[in-house]
Amino acid sequence: MIDYVKADLRNFTSFFSPDKYKTPPTLFDLAKNWQQKGLGIVSLTAAHSATGKIDQRFQHYLNQANSSEGEYATQIHEGGRYITVFRQFDEISPALVILNSQQVRAYLGKDPVEVNILGIRSIVLPTRPLADVLKEGRDTGGIVLLSHMGTRNGVPLEIAVDLFREGKVDGVEIGAYVPKIQQSHLNLFFDFGGIHAVPTSGGHSYKQAGKSYIDIPSDKLNHCLIDSLREVVKTGSFKPHFGHIGFWSRAWNRDRHIIAGIPENFLANKTRREENARVLGLKK
């Protein structure tokens, strides 16, 4: 019987970085919730953009690592490429892997597009040409995924296929905000293009992790975790599970914050105004 590791490769703990909240969830709060869902690998994703600037949320939780709370303990790996959380004195239950992940807003011409870079230590700066962001992600040893496929913030589908075939990205994601019927159409399109699309939650609450996920055969992962996970994604050596985050959940965890930020963003510089207008669908 094959053992599988359940993995969600893009998830935001909240809309804002933890330092914006009075009592944000702790690293152990995240771990308990994710392990209860049977997750074995979760990306703790930061968001870098002109509107949100540099997001230090992974560093916030990294500062809590190498510590313990109750039955849980943590360990930092490869200088912060990922964290493991495990139960002390429990040699049976597997550790939870929390990946350092960054959603970076890049530009394809004049259009903002989103890239998810996993498993690197350094910050990848946003608001640069897409080619530069992809190159930095590869050169620093990250797993490079195009996110937001099928939305106004995603790379056009045909270009995404070309970038994959050229070896400039390791894969593409289909997020759980995308309607189920559109997920099916996107998955079919990428399948014809020779790409195994990765379903990710991409929700704006840590409690939404695992809404979409992949099952990875455990024998496909080894001690070189990032490298072996990259190979899994590139070759499609996983079982996809597509879920959906509904309208009201999205509105509460994401959209209400975007709407509340309209005055600030439209009074800011031109780049922030244009990006906010695109997110709201006011500009193509």
Short mmCIF file of C-alpha atoms in Angstrom, two decimals:
data_model
loop_
_atom_site.label_atom_id
_atom_site.label_comp_id
_atom_site.label_asym_id
_atom_site.label_seq_id
_atom_site.Cartn_x
_atom_site.Cartn_y
_atom_site.Cartn_z
CA MET A 1 0.00 0.00 0.00
CA ILE A 2 1.33 3.43 -0.99
CA ASP A 3 1.66 6.07 1.71
CA TYR A 4 0.84 9.62 0.65
CA VAL A 5 1.79 13.05 1.98
CA LYS A 6 -0.98 15.65 1.75
CA ALA A 7 0.44 19.00 0.57
CA ASP A 8 -1.00 22.50 0.03
CA LEU A 9 1.58 24.64 -1.75
CA ARG A 10 0.03 28.12 -1.41
CA ASN A 11 -1.79 29.39 1.66
CA PHE A 12 -1.93 32.71 3.48
CA THR A 13 -2.32 32.62 7.25
CA SER A 14 -4.43 35.81 7.05
CA PHE A 15 -4.99 38.73 4.69
CA PHE A 16 -2.41 40.92 6.39
CA SER A 17 0.98 40.07 7.80
CA PRO A 18 0.78 38.91 11.47
CA ASP A 19 2.32 42.14 12.77
CA LYS A 20 -0.87 43.95 11.73
CA TYR A 21 -2.94 41.97 14.25
CA LYS A 22 -3.13 42.33 18.01
CA THR A 23 -3.21 38.58 18.67
CA PRO A 24 -2.20 36.67 15.53
CA PRO A 25 -2.18 32.86 15.60
CA THR A 26 1.08 31.34 16.80
CA LEU A 27 3.18 28.87 14.85
CA PHE A 28 1.75 26.14 17.06
CA ASP A 29 -1.83 27.26 16.35
CA LEU A 30 -1.10 26.84 12.66
CA ALA A 31 0.54 23.46 13.14
CA LYS A 32 -2.28 22.04 15.25
CA ASN A 33 -4.93 23.11 12.74
CA TRP A 34 -3.01 21.78 9.76
CA GLN A 35 -2.11 18.48 11.35
CA GLN A 36 -5.74 17.92 12.35
CA LYS A 37 -6.56 18.12 8.64
CA GLY A 38 -3.96 15.49 7.84
CA LEU A 39 -1.65 17.92 6.05
CA GLY A 40 2.00 16.93 5.88
CA ILE A 41 3.36 19.88 3.86
CA VAL A 42 1.96 23.42 3.88
CA SER A 43 3.33 26.57 2.30
CA LEU A 44 3.26 29.57 4.62
CA THR A 45 2.96 32.16 1.88
CA ALA A 46 3.93 35.82 2.10
CA ALA A 47 2.70 38.34 -0.51
CA HIS A 48 5.06 40.93 -2.00
CA SER A 49 3.51 43.67 -4.17
CA ALA A 50 3.40 47.42 -4.76
CA THR A 51 0.19 47.63 -2.74
CA GLY A 52 1.23 45.43 0.18
CA LYS A 53 4.99 45.99 -0.11
CA ILE A 54 7.34 43.39 1.44
CA ASP A 55 5.55 40.84 3.61
CA GLN A 56 7.65 39.47 6.49
CA ARG A 57 5.14 36.89 7.71
CA PHE A 58 7.38 33.86 7.27
CA GLN A 59 10.12 35.62 9.24
CA HIS A 60 7.52 36.33 11.95
CA TYR A 61 6.88 32.61 12.36
CA LEU A 62 10.51 31.66 11.81
CA ASN A 63 11.30 33.68 14.93
CA GLN A 64 9.03 31.32 16.88
CA ALA A 65 10.81 28.21 15.64
CA ASN A 66 13.51 26.27 17.49
CA SER A 67 11.15 26.40 20.46
CA SER A 68 8.50 24.18 22.02
CA GLU A 69 4.98 24.51 23.35
CA GLY A 70 3.30 21.69 25.21
CA GLU A 71 3.72 18.51 23.20
CA TYR A 72 5.02 20.34 20.10
CA ALA A 73 8.57 21.25 19.13
CA THR A 74 10.06 22.81 16.00
CA GLN A 75 13.22 22.79 13.94
CA ILE A 76 14.55 25.17 11.26
CA HIS A 77 16.00 23.55 8.15
CA GLU A 78 18.53 24.85 5.61
CA GLY A 79 18.71 28.30 7.13
CA GLY A 80 14.97 28.90 6.89
CA ARG A 81 13.92 27.24 3.64
CA TYR A 82 11.40 25.30 5.71
CA ILE A 83 10.39 24.48 9.28
CA THR A 84 9.29 21.17 10.75
CA VAL A 85 6.85 20.92 13.66
CA PHE A 86 6.63 17.61 15.46
CA ARG A 87 5.22 16.03 18.59
CA GLN A 88 7.88 15.45 21.23
CA PHE A 89 8.42 11.87 22.35
CA ASP A 90 6.24 10.65 19.46
CA GLU A 91 8.25 8.51 17.08
CA ILE A 92 5.24 7.44 15.01
CA SER A 93 3.44 10.63 13.92
CA PRO A 94 5.23 12.35 10.99
CA ALA A 95 6.48 15.92 11.31
CA LEU A 96 4.62 18.75 9.62
CA VAL A 97 6.70 20.59 7.01
CA ILE A 98 6.01 24.34 6.70
CA LEU A 99 7.56 25.77 3.55
CA ASN A 100 8.93 29.28 3.14
CA SER A 101 6.80 30.58 0.27
CA GLN A 102 6.52 33.98 -1.42
CA GLN A 103 3.84 35.17 -3.81
CA VAL A 104 5.65 37.84 -5.81
CA ARG A 105 3.87 40.32 -8.05
CA ALA A 106 5.83 40.71 -11.28
CA TYR A 107 5.08 42.45 -14.56
CA LEU A 108 4.45 40.93 -17.97
CA GLY A 109 4.66 44.07 -20.04
CA LYS A 110 2.34 46.45 -18.20
CA ASP A 111 0.24 43.72 -16.61
CA PRO A 112 0.81 42.53 -13.01
CA VAL A 113 1.03 38.74 -12.66
CA GLU A 114 1.65 36.50 -9.65
CA VAL A 115 4.48 34.01 -9.09
CA ASN A 116 4.80 31.60 -6.15
CA ILE A 117 8.41 30.86 -5.18
CA LEU A 118 8.90 28.16 -2.58
CA GLY A 119 11.83 27.02 -0.51
CA ILE A 120 14.32 29.90 -0.63
CA ARG A 121 15.72 32.03 2.18
CA SER A 122 16.05 35.44 0.49
CA ILE A 123 13.26 37.92 -0.27
CA VAL A 124 12.38 38.24 -3.96
CA LEU A 125 11.50 41.86 -4.67
CA PRO A 126 8.21 42.57 -6.49
CA THR A 127 7.19 44.99 -9.26
CA ARG A 128 9.94 43.82 -11.62
CA PRO A 129 9.76 42.16 -15.06
CA LEU A 130 8.45 38.60 -14.94
CA ALA A 131 11.61 37.23 -16.58
CA ASP A 132 13.78 38.71 -13.80
CA VAL A 133 11.59 37.31 -11.01
CA LEU A 134 11.52 33.83 -12.58
CA LYS A 135 15.28 33.82 -13.06
CA GLU A 136 15.93 34.85 -9.45
CA GLY A 137 13.58 32.15 -8.22
CA ARG A 138 15.45 29.49 -10.20
CA ASP A 139 18.95 30.83 -9.45
CA THR A 140 18.28 30.74 -5.69
CA GLY A 141 17.11 27.13 -5.81
CA GLY A 142 13.40 27.74 -5.39
CA ILE A 143 10.39 25.90 -6.76
CA VAL A 144 8.83 28.37 -9.22
CA LEU A 145 5.08 28.15 -9.84
CA LEU A 146 2.80 30.47 -11.80
CA SER A 147 -0.21 31.19 -9.61
CA HIS A 148 -3.68 32.69 -10.15
CA MET A 149 -4.13 30.79 -13.41
CA GLY A 150 -7.37 31.72 -15.15
CA THR A 151 -7.70 35.06 -13.35
CA ARG A 152 -6.77 38.63 -14.27
CA ASN A 153 -3.62 38.30 -12.13
CA GLY A 154 -2.39 35.15 -13.84
CA VAL A 155 0.01 34.76 -16.74
CA PRO A 156 -1.94 34.10 -19.98
CA LEU A 157 -2.40 30.36 -20.41
CA GLU A 158 -0.48 29.97 -23.67
CA ILE A 159 2.48 31.90 -22.27
CA ALA A 160 2.40 29.75 -19.13
CA VAL A 161 2.73 26.61 -21.25
CA ASP A 162 5.64 28.13 -23.17
CA LEU A 163 7.44 29.11 -19.96
CA PHE A 164 7.07 25.56 -18.63
CA ARG A 165 8.36 24.00 -21.85
CA GLU A 166 11.31 26.40 -21.82
CA GLY A 167 12.20 25.31 -18.27
CA LYS A 168 11.63 28.75 -16.80
CA VAL A 169 8.94 27.59 -14.37
CA ASP A 170 8.37 24.29 -12.59
CA GLY A 171 4.60 24.29 -12.87
CA VAL A 172 1.31 26.15 -12.63
CA GLU A 173 -1.31 26.42 -9.88
CA ILE A 174 -5.09 26.45 -9.97
CA GLY A 175 -6.43 28.15 -6.84
CA ALA A 176 -9.52 27.34 -4.82
CA TYR A 177 -11.08 30.76 -5.48
CA VAL A 178 -11.56 29.68 -9.11
CA PRO A 179 -15.07 28.23 -9.75
CA LYS A 180 -15.18 24.43 -10.03
CA ILE A 181 -16.19 24.35 -13.70
CA GLN A 182 -13.38 26.73 -14.60
CA GLN A 183 -10.93 24.60 -12.61
CA SER A 184 -11.89 21.62 -14.79
CA HIS A 185 -11.41 23.61 -18.01
CA LEU A 186 -8.04 24.94 -16.87
CA ASN A 187 -6.86 21.50 -15.79
CA LEU A 188 -7.85 20.05 -19.17
CA PHE A 189 -6.06 22.86 -21.02
CA PHE A 190 -2.82 22.34 -19.12
CA ASP A 191 -3.09 18.58 -19.45
CA PHE A 192 -3.14 18.97 -23.25
CA GLY A 193 -0.12 21.26 -22.88
CA GLY A 194 1.82 18.60 -21.00
CA ILE A 195 1.55 20.24 -17.58
CA HIS A 196 0.10 18.67 -14.45
CA ALA A 197 -1.55 21.66 -12.76
CA VAL A 198 -1.14 21.88 -8.99
CA PRO A 199 -4.34 22.59 -7.02
CA THR A 200 -3.66 25.01 -4.15
CA SER A 201 -5.98 26.65 -1.65
CA GLY A 202 -4.59 30.18 -1.81
CA GLY A 203 -7.04 31.20 0.91
CA HIS A 204 -6.56 34.15 3.23
CA SER A 205 -7.00 32.27 6.49
CA TYR A 206 -4.84 29.49 7.89
CA LYS A 207 -8.07 27.59 8.53
CA GLN A 208 -8.62 27.32 4.76
CA ALA A 209 -5.42 25.36 4.18
CA GLY A 210 -6.16 21.97 2.68
CA LYS A 211 -9.25 23.12 0.78
CA SER A 212 -7.30 22.14 -2.36
CA TYR A 213 -4.21 19.95 -2.17
CA ILE A 214 -2.09 17.24 -3.75
CA ASP A 215 -1.28 13.75 -2.47
CA ILE A 216 2.39 12.91 -2.96
CA PRO A 217 3.69 9.32 -2.72
CA SER A 218 5.99 9.41 0.30
CA ASP A 219 8.73 7.55 -1.57
CA LYS A 220 9.00 10.49 -3.99
CA LEU A 221 10.30 12.75 -1.21
CA ASN A 222 13.74 12.45 0.36
CA HIS A 223 16.15 14.32 2.62
CA CYS A 224 16.71 16.88 -0.17
CA LEU A 225 13.14 18.02 0.35
CA ILE A 226 12.99 21.08 -1.92
CA ASP A 227 14.71 19.33 -4.83
CA SER A 228 12.55 16.22 -4.57
CA LEU A 229 9.36 18.29 -4.22
CA ARG A 230 10.33 20.26 -7.33
CA GLU A 231 10.65 17.00 -9.27
CA VAL A 232 7.26 15.84 -8.01
CA VAL A 233 5.65 19.06 -9.27
CA LYS A 234 7.43 19.07 -12.64
CA THR A 235 6.64 15.44 -13.43
CA GLY A 236 3.13 15.42 -12.03
CA SER A 237 3.95 12.63 -9.58
CA PHE A 238 0.94 13.42 -7.39
CA LYS A 239 -2.82 13.02 -7.11
CA PRO A 240 -4.66 16.34 -7.44
CA HIS A 241 -7.65 17.28 -5.28
CA PHE A 242 -9.51 20.40 -6.37
CA GLY A 243 -11.62 22.19 -3.78
CA HIS A 244 -13.44 25.51 -3.85
CA ILE A 245 -13.60 28.48 -1.48
CA GLY A 246 -17.05 30.02 -1.80
CA PHE A 247 -18.11 33.61 -2.37
CA TRP A 248 -18.94 34.53 1.24
CA SER A 249 -15.78 33.02 2.66
CA ARG A 250 -13.69 34.85 0.06
CA ALA A 251 -15.57 38.09 0.73
CA TRP A 252 -14.95 37.88 4.49
CA ASN A 253 -11.31 36.78 4.43
CA ARG A 254 -10.10 38.75 1.39
CA ASP A 255 -12.42 41.11 -0.46
CA ARG A 256 -13.58 43.25 2.47
CA HIS A 257 -9.95 44.15 3.22
CA ILE A 258 -9.30 45.07 -0.41
CA ILE A 259 -12.39 47.30 -0.46
CA ALA A 260 -11.40 48.94 2.83
CA GLY A 261 -8.01 49.78 1.33
CA ILE A 262 -9.41 51.54 -1.75
CA PRO A 263 -8.96 55.12 -0.46
CA GLU A 264 -5.36 54.56 0.58
CA ASN A 265 -4.40 52.76 -2.62
CA PHE A 266 -6.04 55.30 -4.93
CA LEU A 267 -4.36 58.17 -3.12
CA ALA A 268 -0.99 56.42 -3.39
CA ASN A 269 1.39 56.30 -6.33
CA LYS A 270 0.32 55.38 -9.86
CA THR A 271 1.54 51.77 -9.65
CA ARG A 272 -0.51 51.05 -6.54
CA ARG A 273 -3.61 52.71 -8.07
CA GLU A 274 -3.34 50.62 -11.22
CA GLU A 275 -2.76 47.35 -9.37
CA ASN A 276 -5.70 47.97 -7.05
CA ALA A 277 -7.95 48.79 -10.01
CA ARG A 278 -7.03 45.51 -11.68
CA VAL A 279 -7.70 43.49 -8.54
CA LEU A 280 -11.14 45.09 -8.30
CA GLY A 281 -11.82 44.47 -12.00
CA LEU A 282 -11.99 48.20 -12.78
CA LYS A 283 -9.13 47.99 -15.26
CA LYS A 284 -7.97 45.26 -17.63
#
